[in-house]
CSV table of C-alpha atoms and ligand atoms in Angstrom, one decimal:
chain,number,residue,atom,x,y,z
D,18,MET,CA,50.1,24.3,-83.5
D,19,LYS,CA,52.9,25.4,-81.2
D,20,ILE,CA,51.6,25.7,-77.6
D,21,LEU,CA,53.4,27.2,-74.7
D,22,ILE,CA,52.5,25.5,-71.4
D,23,ILE,CA,53.0,27.7,-68.3
D,24,ASN,CA,52.8,26.4,-64.7
D,25,CYS,CA,53.4,29.3,-62.5
D,26,GLY,CA,54.1,29.0,-58.8
D,27,SER,CA,54.8,31.8,-56.3
D,28,SER,CA,58.5,31.9,-56.9
D,29,SER,CA,58.9,29.5,-59.8
D,30,LEU,CA,57.7,29.0,-63.4
D,31,LYS,CA,57.8,25.8,-65.3
D,32,TYR,CA,57.3,25.8,-69.1
D,33,GLN,CA,57.2,23.6,-72.1
D,34,LEU,CA,56.8,24.4,-75.8
D,35,ILE,CA,54.8,21.6,-77.4
D,36,ASP,CA,54.0,21.0,-81.0
D,37,SER,CA,50.4,19.8,-80.7
D,38,ASP,CA,50.4,18.1,-84.1
D,39,SER,CA,53.4,15.8,-83.5
D,40,GLU,CA,53.0,16.0,-79.7
D,41,ASN,CA,56.7,16.5,-79.4
D,42,VAL,CA,58.2,18.7,-76.7
D,43,MET,CA,60.3,21.3,-78.5
D,44,ALA,CA,61.8,22.8,-75.3
D,45,LYS,CA,61.2,22.9,-71.6
D,46,GLY,CA,62.5,24.6,-68.6
D,47,LEU,CA,62.2,26.1,-65.2
D,48,CYS,CA,62.7,29.5,-63.6
D,49,GLU,CA,63.4,29.4,-59.9
D,50,ARG,CA,63.8,32.0,-57.2
D,51,ILE,CA,61.7,34.6,-59.0
D,52,GLY,CA,61.5,37.7,-56.8
D,53,ILE,CA,64.4,36.4,-54.6
D,54,ASP,CA,68.1,36.9,-55.0
D,55,GLY,CA,70.0,34.1,-56.8
D,56,GLY,CA,67.5,33.4,-59.6
D,57,VAL,CA,68.2,30.5,-62.0
D,58,LEU,CA,66.8,29.7,-65.4
D,59,ASN,CA,67.2,26.1,-66.7
D,60,HIS,CA,66.4,25.9,-70.4
D,61,GLN,CA,66.4,22.6,-72.3
D,62,PRO,CA,65.9,22.5,-76.0
D,63,ALA,CA,64.9,19.0,-77.3
D,64,GLY,CA,67.9,16.8,-78.0
D,65,LYS,CA,70.4,19.3,-76.6
D,66,ASP,CA,72.0,19.8,-73.2
D,67,LYS,CA,70.3,21.8,-70.5
D,68,ILE,CA,71.5,25.4,-70.3
D,69,THR,CA,71.7,26.9,-66.8
D,70,THR,CA,71.7,30.7,-66.5
D,71,ASN,CA,72.1,32.5,-63.2
D,72,VAL,CA,70.0,35.6,-63.5
D,73,ASP,CA,67.9,37.5,-61.0
D,74,MET,CA,64.2,37.8,-62.0
D,75,LYS,CA,62.6,40.6,-60.1
D,76,ASP,CA,59.1,39.5,-61.0
D,77,HIS,CA,57.2,37.0,-63.2
D,78,VAL,CA,57.1,39.4,-66.2
D,79,VAL,CA,60.9,39.3,-66.2
D,80,ALA,CA,60.8,35.5,-66.0
D,81,VAL,CA,58.4,35.1,-68.9
D,82,LYS,CA,60.5,37.6,-70.9
D,83,LEU,CA,63.6,35.4,-70.3
D,84,VAL,CA,61.6,32.2,-71.3
D,85,LEU,CA,60.5,33.9,-74.5
D,86,GLU,CA,64.1,35.0,-75.2
D,87,SER,CA,65.4,31.5,-74.6
D,88,LEU,CA,62.8,30.0,-76.9
D,89,THR,CA,63.8,32.4,-79.7
D,90,ASP,CA,67.6,32.5,-79.0
D,91,LYS,CA,69.6,32.1,-82.1
D,92,ASP,CA,71.8,29.3,-80.7
D,93,ASN,CA,69.6,27.5,-78.2
D,94,GLY,CA,66.1,28.6,-79.3
D,95,VAL,CA,63.6,26.4,-81.1
D,96,ILE,CA,61.5,29.0,-82.9
D,97,ALA,CA,62.5,31.9,-85.1
D,98,SER,CA,60.1,34.4,-83.7
D,99,LEU,CA,57.3,34.6,-81.1
D,100,ASP,CA,54.8,34.7,-83.9
D,101,GLU,CA,55.2,31.0,-84.1
D,102,ILE,CA,53.5,30.5,-80.7
D,103,ASP,CA,49.8,29.8,-81.5
D,104,ALA,CA,48.4,29.6,-78.0
D,105,ILE,CA,49.4,29.5,-74.3
D,106,GLY,CA,47.9,26.9,-71.9
D,107,HIS,CA,48.0,27.8,-68.2
D,108,ARG,CA,47.8,25.3,-65.4
D,109,ILE,CA,45.4,26.7,-62.7
D,110,VAL,CA,45.2,24.9,-59.4
D,111,HIS,CA,41.7,25.8,-58.2
D,112,GLY,CA,38.6,26.4,-60.3
D,113,GLY,CA,36.1,25.9,-57.4
D,114,GLU,CA,32.6,25.0,-58.7
D,115,LYS,CA,32.9,27.6,-61.5
D,116,PHE,CA,35.0,25.5,-63.9
D,117,SER,CA,34.3,22.0,-64.8
D,118,GLU,CA,36.4,22.2,-68.0
D,119,ALA,CA,39.2,24.1,-69.6
D,120,THR,CA,38.3,27.5,-70.9
D,121,ILE,CA,39.6,30.3,-73.1
D,122,ILE,CA,40.9,33.1,-70.8
D,123,ASP,CA,39.2,36.5,-71.0
D,124,ASP,CA,38.5,39.2,-68.4
D,125,ASP,CA,35.5,37.4,-66.9
D,126,VAL,CA,37.5,34.2,-66.6
D,127,ILE,CA,40.4,36.0,-64.8
D,128,LYS,CA,37.8,37.5,-62.4
D,129,ALA,CA,36.3,34.1,-61.8
D,130,ILE,CA,39.7,32.6,-61.1
D,131,GLU,CA,40.4,35.5,-58.7
D,132,GLU,CA,37.2,34.6,-56.9
D,133,CYS,CA,38.6,31.1,-56.2
D,134,ASN,CA,41.7,32.6,-54.5
D,135,ASP,CA,40.3,32.0,-51.1
D,136,LEU,CA,40.2,28.2,-51.8
D,137,ALA,CA,43.9,28.1,-52.9
D,138,PRO,CA,45.6,31.2,-51.4
D,139,LEU,CA,49.1,30.0,-52.2
D,140,HIS,CA,48.5,28.8,-55.8
D,141,ASN,CA,45.8,30.7,-57.6
D,142,PRO,CA,47.3,34.2,-57.1
D,143,ALA,CA,50.6,32.8,-58.5
D,144,ASN,CA,48.8,31.2,-61.5
D,145,LEU,CA,47.1,34.6,-62.2
D,146,ILE,CA,50.4,36.4,-62.2
D,147,GLY,CA,51.5,33.9,-64.9
D,148,ILE,CA,48.4,34.8,-66.9
D,149,ARG,CA,48.9,38.5,-66.5
D,150,SER,CA,52.6,38.4,-67.4
D,151,CYS,CA,51.9,36.5,-70.6
D,152,ARG,CA,49.1,38.9,-71.5
D,153,GLU,CA,51.4,41.8,-71.0
D,154,LEU,CA,54.1,40.4,-73.3
D,155,MET,CA,51.9,38.6,-75.9
D,156,PRO,CA,48.5,40.3,-75.8
D,157,ASP,CA,47.3,38.8,-79.1
D,158,VAL,CA,48.0,35.1,-78.4
D,159,PRO,CA,45.0,33.2,-77.2
D,160,MET,CA,45.3,31.7,-73.7
D,161,VAL,CA,43.5,28.8,-72.1
D,162,ALA,CA,43.1,27.9,-68.4
D,163,VAL,CA,43.3,24.2,-67.5
D,164,PHE,CA,42.2,23.5,-63.9
D,165,ASP,CA,43.5,20.8,-61.5
D,166,THR,CA,40.0,20.6,-60.0
D,167,ALA,CA,37.9,20.4,-63.3
D,168,PHE,CA,38.0,16.7,-63.9
D,169,HIS,CA,36.6,16.1,-60.4
D,170,GLN,CA,33.6,18.3,-60.8
D,171,THR,CA,31.5,15.3,-61.9
D,172,MET,CA,31.7,13.9,-58.4
D,173,PRO,CA,28.2,13.4,-57.0
D,174,LYS,CA,27.1,15.3,-53.9
D,175,LYS,CA,27.4,12.2,-51.7
D,176,ALA,CA,31.1,12.1,-52.6
D,177,TYR,CA,31.9,15.8,-52.2
D,178,LEU,CA,30.0,16.9,-49.1
D,179,TYR,CA,31.6,16.8,-45.7
D,180,GLY,CA,29.5,15.8,-42.7
D,181,ILE,CA,29.3,19.4,-41.3
D,182,PRO,CA,26.5,21.9,-41.2
D,183,TYR,CA,25.2,22.4,-44.7
D,184,GLU,CA,25.2,26.1,-44.4
D,185,TYR,CA,29.0,26.1,-44.7
D,186,TYR,CA,28.7,24.6,-48.1
D,187,ASP,CA,26.0,27.1,-49.0
D,188,LYS,CA,27.8,30.1,-47.6
D,189,TYR,CA,31.5,29.3,-48.3
D,190,LYS,CA,31.4,26.3,-50.7
D,191,VAL,CA,33.2,24.2,-48.2
D,192,ARG,CA,33.3,20.8,-49.9
D,193,ARG,CA,35.7,18.3,-51.4
D,194,TYR,CA,37.2,19.4,-54.8
D,195,GLY,CA,40.1,17.1,-55.5
D,196,PHE,CA,43.3,18.0,-57.4
D,197,HIS,CA,45.7,16.4,-60.0
D,198,GLY,CA,42.6,16.3,-62.2
D,199,THR,CA,44.6,16.7,-65.4
D,200,SER,CA,46.7,13.7,-64.5
D,201,HIS,CA,43.7,11.5,-63.4
D,202,SER,CA,41.9,12.4,-66.6
D,203,TYR,CA,44.9,11.7,-68.9
D,204,VAL,CA,45.9,8.5,-67.2
D,205,SER,CA,42.4,7.0,-67.0
D,206,LYS,CA,41.8,7.8,-70.7
D,207,ARG,CA,45.2,6.3,-71.7
D,208,THR,CA,44.4,3.2,-69.7
D,209,ALA,CA,41.2,2.5,-71.7
D,210,GLU,CA,43.3,3.1,-74.9
D,211,ILE,CA,46.0,0.7,-73.8
D,212,LEU,CA,43.5,-2.0,-72.9
D,213,GLY,CA,41.5,-1.4,-76.1
D,214,GLN,CA,38.3,-0.9,-74.1
D,215,ASP,CA,35.6,1.7,-74.2
D,216,TYR,CA,36.5,4.5,-71.7
D,217,GLU,CA,32.8,5.3,-71.3
D,218,SER,CA,32.0,1.9,-69.9
D,219,MET,CA,35.0,1.2,-67.6
D,220,LYS,CA,35.6,1.3,-63.9
D,221,ILE,CA,39.2,2.6,-63.3
D,222,ILE,CA,41.1,3.5,-60.1
D,223,VAL,CA,44.0,5.8,-60.7
D,224,CYS,CA,46.7,6.0,-58.0
D,225,HIS,CA,48.8,9.2,-58.6
D,226,LEU,CA,51.6,8.6,-56.2
D,227,GLY,CA,54.2,11.4,-56.3
D,228,ASN,CA,55.4,13.8,-53.7
D,229,GLY,CA,51.8,14.9,-53.6
D,230,ALA,CA,49.5,11.9,-53.9
D,231,SER,CA,45.8,11.3,-54.7
D,232,ILE,CA,43.6,8.5,-55.8
D,233,SER,CA,40.5,8.7,-58.0
D,234,ALA,CA,37.6,6.5,-58.9
D,235,VAL,CA,36.6,6.9,-62.5
D,236,LYS,CA,33.4,5.4,-63.8
D,237,ASN,CA,32.2,5.5,-67.5
D,238,GLY,CA,34.7,8.3,-68.2
D,239,LYS,CA,33.7,10.5,-65.2
D,240,CYS,CA,35.3,11.1,-61.8
D,241,GLN,CA,33.1,9.5,-59.1
D,242,ASP,CA,35.4,10.2,-56.1
D,243,THR,CA,38.9,11.4,-55.3
D,244,SER,CA,41.0,11.5,-52.1
D,245,MET,CA,42.0,15.2,-51.9
D,246,GLY,CA,39.5,17.6,-50.5
D,247,LEU,CA,38.9,21.3,-50.1
D,248,THR,CA,42.7,21.5,-50.2
D,249,PRO,CA,45.4,18.9,-51.2
D,250,LEU,CA,45.9,18.0,-47.6
D,251,GLU,CA,43.2,15.3,-47.4
D,252,GLY,CA,43.5,11.7,-48.3
D,253,LEU,CA,46.7,9.6,-48.7
D,254,ILE,CA,49.8,10.0,-46.6
D,255,MET,CA,52.1,12.0,-48.9
D,256,GLY,CA,55.8,13.1,-49.1
D,257,THR,CA,55.3,15.8,-46.5
D,258,ARG,CA,51.5,16.0,-46.1
D,259,SER,CA,49.6,14.1,-43.4
D,260,GLY,CA,46.5,13.1,-45.4
D,261,ASP,CA,43.4,12.1,-43.4
D,262,LEU,CA,43.4,12.7,-39.7
D,263,ASP,CA,41.0,13.4,-36.8
D,264,PRO,CA,40.4,17.2,-37.0
D,265,ALA,CA,40.5,17.3,-33.2
D,266,ILE,CA,44.2,16.7,-33.4
D,267,LEU,CA,44.6,20.4,-34.5
D,268,GLU,CA,43.4,21.8,-31.2
D,269,PHE,CA,45.1,19.1,-29.2
D,270,LEU,CA,48.5,20.0,-30.8
D,271,CYS,CA,47.9,23.7,-30.5
D,272,GLN,CA,47.5,23.3,-26.7
D,273,LYS,CA,50.2,20.7,-26.1
D,274,GLU,CA,52.8,22.5,-28.2
D,275,GLY,CA,51.7,26.1,-27.5
D,276,ILE,CA,51.5,26.8,-31.2
D,277,SER,CA,48.8,28.4,-33.5
D,278,ILE,CA,46.5,26.7,-35.9
D,279,SER,CA,48.6,28.0,-38.8
D,280,GLU,CA,51.7,26.5,-37.3
D,281,VAL,CA,49.9,23.2,-37.0
D,282,LEU,CA,48.7,23.4,-40.6
D,283,ASN,CA,52.2,24.2,-41.7
D,284,ILE,CA,53.4,21.0,-39.9
D,285,LEU,CA,50.6,19.0,-41.5
D,286,ASN,CA,51.5,20.3,-45.0
D,287,LYS,CA,55.3,20.4,-44.8
D,288,LYS,CA,56.6,18.3,-42.0
D,289,SER,CA,54.3,15.3,-41.9
D,290,GLY,CA,53.6,12.4,-44.3
D,291,VAL,CA,56.4,9.9,-44.9
D,292,TYR,CA,58.9,12.6,-44.0
D,293,GLY,CA,57.4,13.2,-40.6
D,294,LEU,CA,56.7,9.6,-39.8
D,295,SER,CA,60.2,8.4,-40.7
D,296,GLY,CA,62.1,11.4,-39.5
D,297,LEU,CA,64.4,10.7,-42.4
D,298,SER,CA,63.2,11.9,-45.8
D,299,SER,CA,60.2,12.6,-48.1
D,300,ASP,CA,61.9,10.7,-50.9
D,301,PHE,CA,60.9,7.1,-51.2
D,302,ARG,CA,64.3,6.1,-52.5
D,303,ASP,CA,65.9,7.1,-49.2
D,304,LEU,CA,63.2,5.3,-47.2
D,305,LEU,CA,63.5,2.0,-49.2
D,306,LYS,CA,67.3,2.2,-48.7
D,307,ALA,CA,67.0,2.9,-45.0
D,308,GLU,CA,64.5,0.0,-44.7
D,309,SER,CA,66.8,-2.4,-46.4
D,310,GLU,CA,69.5,-1.4,-43.9
D,311,GLY,CA,67.2,-2.3,-41.0
D,312,ASP,CA,65.8,1.1,-40.1
D,313,GLU,CA,62.5,0.2,-38.2
D,314,LYS,CA,61.0,3.7,-38.6
D,315,ALA,CA,61.4,3.6,-42.4
D,316,LYS,CA,59.8,0.1,-42.4
D,317,THR,CA,56.8,1.3,-40.4
D,318,THR,CA,56.5,4.4,-42.6
D,319,LEU,CA,56.4,2.4,-45.8
D,320,SER,CA,53.9,-0.1,-44.4
D,321,THR,CA,51.6,2.7,-43.1
D,322,TYR,CA,51.8,4.5,-46.5
D,323,SER,CA,51.0,1.3,-48.5
D,324,TYR,CA,48.2,0.4,-46.1
D,325,ARG,CA,46.5,3.8,-46.6
D,326,VAL,CA,46.7,3.5,-50.3
D,327,ALA,CA,45.2,0.0,-50.1
D,328,LYS,CA,42.4,1.2,-47.9
D,329,TYR,CA,41.4,3.9,-50.4
D,330,ILE,CA,41.5,1.4,-53.3
D,331,GLY,CA,39.3,-0.9,-51.3
D,332,SER,CA,36.8,1.8,-50.6
D,333,TYR,CA,36.7,2.9,-54.2
D,334,ILE,CA,36.1,-0.7,-55.4
D,335,ALA,CA,33.0,-0.5,-53.1
D,336,ALA,CA,32.1,3.0,-54.4
D,337,LEU,CA,32.4,1.8,-58.0
D,338,ASN,CA,30.8,-1.6,-57.3
D,339,GLY,CA,33.8,-3.3,-58.9
D,340,VAL,CA,36.9,-2.4,-60.8
D,341,ASP,CA,38.3,-3.2,-64.3
D,342,ALA,CA,41.7,-1.6,-63.9
D,343,ILE,CA,44.0,-0.2,-61.2
D,344,VAL,CA,46.6,2.2,-62.6
D,345,PHE,CA,49.8,3.6,-61.0
D,346,THR,CA,51.3,6.9,-62.0
D,347,ALA,CA,53.6,9.8,-60.9
D,348,GLY,CA,57.1,9.6,-59.3
D,349,VAL,CA,56.6,6.7,-56.9
D,350,GLY,CA,53.8,5.0,-58.9
D,351,GLU,CA,55.8,5.0,-62.1
D,352,ASN,CA,59.1,4.0,-60.7
D,353,ASN,CA,58.7,1.7,-57.9
D,354,GLY,CA,57.6,-1.9,-58.3
D,355,ASP,CA,58.3,-2.7,-54.7
D,356,ILE,CA,55.7,-0.2,-53.4
D,357,ARG,CA,53.2,-1.2,-56.1
D,358,LYS,CA,53.5,-4.8,-55.0
D,359,ARG,CA,53.0,-4.0,-51.3
D,360,ILE,CA,49.8,-2.2,-52.3
D,361,CYS,CA,48.5,-4.9,-54.6
D,362,ASP,CA,49.3,-7.7,-52.1
D,363,TYR,CA,46.2,-6.5,-50.2
D,364,PHE,CA,44.0,-7.6,-53.1
D,365,GLY,CA,44.8,-11.2,-53.4
D,366,TYR,CA,41.2,-12.0,-52.4
D,367,LEU,CA,40.1,-10.1,-55.5
D,368,GLY,CA,42.3,-12.2,-57.7
D,369,ILE,CA,44.8,-9.5,-58.5
D,370,LYS,CA,48.1,-11.0,-59.5
D,371,LEU,CA,51.2,-9.1,-60.6
D,372,ASP,CA,53.8,-10.3,-63.1
D,373,ALA,CA,57.1,-9.8,-61.2
D,374,GLU,CA,59.2,-9.3,-64.3
D,375,LYS,CA,56.8,-6.7,-65.8
D,376,ASN,CA,56.4,-5.0,-62.4
D,377,SER,CA,60.1,-4.5,-62.2
D,378,LYS,CA,60.0,-2.1,-65.1
D,379,ARG,CA,60.2,1.7,-64.6
D,380,GLY,CA,58.6,4.7,-66.2
D,381,GLU,CA,57.0,3.1,-69.1
D,382,GLU,CA,53.4,2.3,-70.2
D,383,ILE,CA,52.9,-1.4,-69.3
D,384,ILE,CA,50.3,-3.9,-68.0
D,385,ILE,CA,51.9,-5.3,-64.9
D,386,SER,CA,49.3,-7.9,-64.0
D,387,THR,CA,49.4,-11.5,-65.1
D,388,GLU,CA,47.2,-12.7,-68.0
D,389,ASP,CA,44.9,-14.5,-65.5
D,390,SER,CA,44.7,-11.6,-63.0
D,391,LYS,CA,41.0,-10.8,-62.5
D,392,VAL,CA,41.7,-7.0,-62.5
D,393,LYS,CA,44.2,-5.4,-64.9
D,394,VAL,CA,47.0,-3.4,-63.2
D,395,LEU,CA,49.0,-0.9,-65.2
D,396,VAL,CA,51.7,1.7,-65.0
D,397,VAL,CA,50.9,4.8,-67.1
D,398,PRO,CA,53.4,7.7,-66.8
D,399,THR,CA,51.4,10.9,-66.4
D,400,ASN,CA,51.9,13.8,-68.8
D,401,GLU,CA,50.1,16.8,-67.5
D,402,GLU,CA,51.8,19.2,-69.9
D,403,LEU,CA,50.7,17.2,-73.0
D,404,ALA,CA,47.2,17.0,-71.6
D,405,ILE,CA,47.1,20.8,-71.2
D,406,ALA,CA,48.5,21.2,-74.7
D,407,ARG,CA,45.7,19.0,-76.1
D,408,GLU,CA,43.0,20.9,-74.2
D,409,THR,CA,44.5,24.2,-75.3
D,410,ALA,CA,44.7,23.2,-79.0
D,411,ALA,CA,41.2,21.9,-79.0
D,412,LEU,CA,39.8,25.2,-77.6
D,413,VAL,CA,41.7,27.6,-79.8
D,414,LYS,CA,41.4,25.7,-83.1
S,18,ADP,P1,55.5,15.9,-57.6
S,18,ADP,O1,55.1,16.2,-59.0
S,18,ADP,O2,54.3,15.8,-56.7
S,18,ADP,O3,56.6,16.8,-57.0
S,18,ADP,P2,56.7,13.5,-58.6
S,18,ADP,O4,55.5,12.8,-59.3
S,18,ADP,O5,57.7,14.0,-59.4
S,18,ADP,O6,56.2,14.5,-57.5
S,18,ADP,O7,57.3,12.4,-57.6
S,18,ADP,C1,58.4,12.7,-56.9
S,18,ADP,C2,58.7,11.5,-55.9
S,18,ADP,O8,58.9,10.3,-56.7
S,18,ADP,C3,60.0,11.7,-55.2
S,18,ADP,O9,59.8,12.3,-53.9
S,18,ADP,C4,60.5,10.3,-54.9
S,18,ADP,O10,60.1,9.9,-53.6
S,18,ADP,C5,59.7,9.4,-55.9
S,18,ADP,N1,60.5,8.6,-56.8
S,18,ADP,C6,61.2,9.0,-57.9
S,18,ADP,N2,61.9,7.9,-58.4
S,18,ADP,C7,61.7,6.9,-57.6
S,18,ADP,C8,62.1,5.5,-57.5
S,18,ADP,N3,62.9,5.0,-58.4
S,18,ADP,N4,61.7,4.8,-56.4
S,18,ADP,C9,60.9,5.3,-55.5
S,18,ADP,N5,60.4,6.5,-55.5
S,18,ADP,C10,60.8,7.3,-56.5
């Protein structure tokens, strides 16, 4: 089957066309600045150069139209006609408590996603625009919603409740949901396959360390806990997000700086994390370079970052009562052996040992622990689009 994967943001749209039988990516691309002047479409057919087109896109329907034209273009297209697209898989950020798995999209599902808008006001409305635009242009093609929160719906109550009056959970569903679920699910399953062990009887800790970052504890194939909460702001120190902090800091900063709660939240989401701590960059390559040149702030930032990841891993080993494998994925986790080593060095007492040569590899599936390490440590590049394609194909078959 040929599956079109759509990941729709408020002013951008990422897509991939995947052949679900061979699991090859036939083409992929990105529309940027939708609804803003200076729109750009980048289209990359497999095995060919990327084609960049400067074209204004007044809305997402126009963007989807351009994507479909690119896919069927006589020179740079990869299919002869739109009839070849068997299904569309949409990445949806928040499924609240309504969705614990991917689902075929119909009117009721659209309504239910809409009801989760409050929980992800920036993302869900944009995801819905993607769904509606595709529906308008390809009304007969089945569509599937794959939720970032779904994999974490198996968390037990003790893991997802906050220590606040229960009525807020009852009335507003204020609780921890977790994100990056498609990645945590894909990477943890792949880990069991690589190790040749039974996924249903393993304890795995997945460290998804990208610009956004989260950790999950997976036991017997089910998520037990994860570091992001009601929103993606909780948990690890990220590229620009603060992660965990004392909530009293919000009022304190409002008063001291004379700013509103929304302004503080904007700082916590966009100006904090390693970017805010270092005052330099949210990109770990810049921070490692600055550190090697003697920049003290970069050094402190990287040690604060690694310490937080190690603390989470330690707490998840307690929550799981042991661990068989620790896995690194996403931009930083896949590409940087130095950061992986700094994190793993906290677990010498557990008998975790990294093979320096293997840990120096980048972006490939590999076991990076030594033969005699008590816990296996791996790198598994995440592939959220492929995971969405698999779920979509399974549902529309
Ligand atoms: P997201 O999907 O959350 O935007 P990614 O998973 O693509 O993020 O990760 C992006 C981050 O990966 C960049 O901000 C950069 O810091 C980091 N990264 C990429 N390559 C390297 C590398 N070789 N060393 C360290 N960090 C890297």
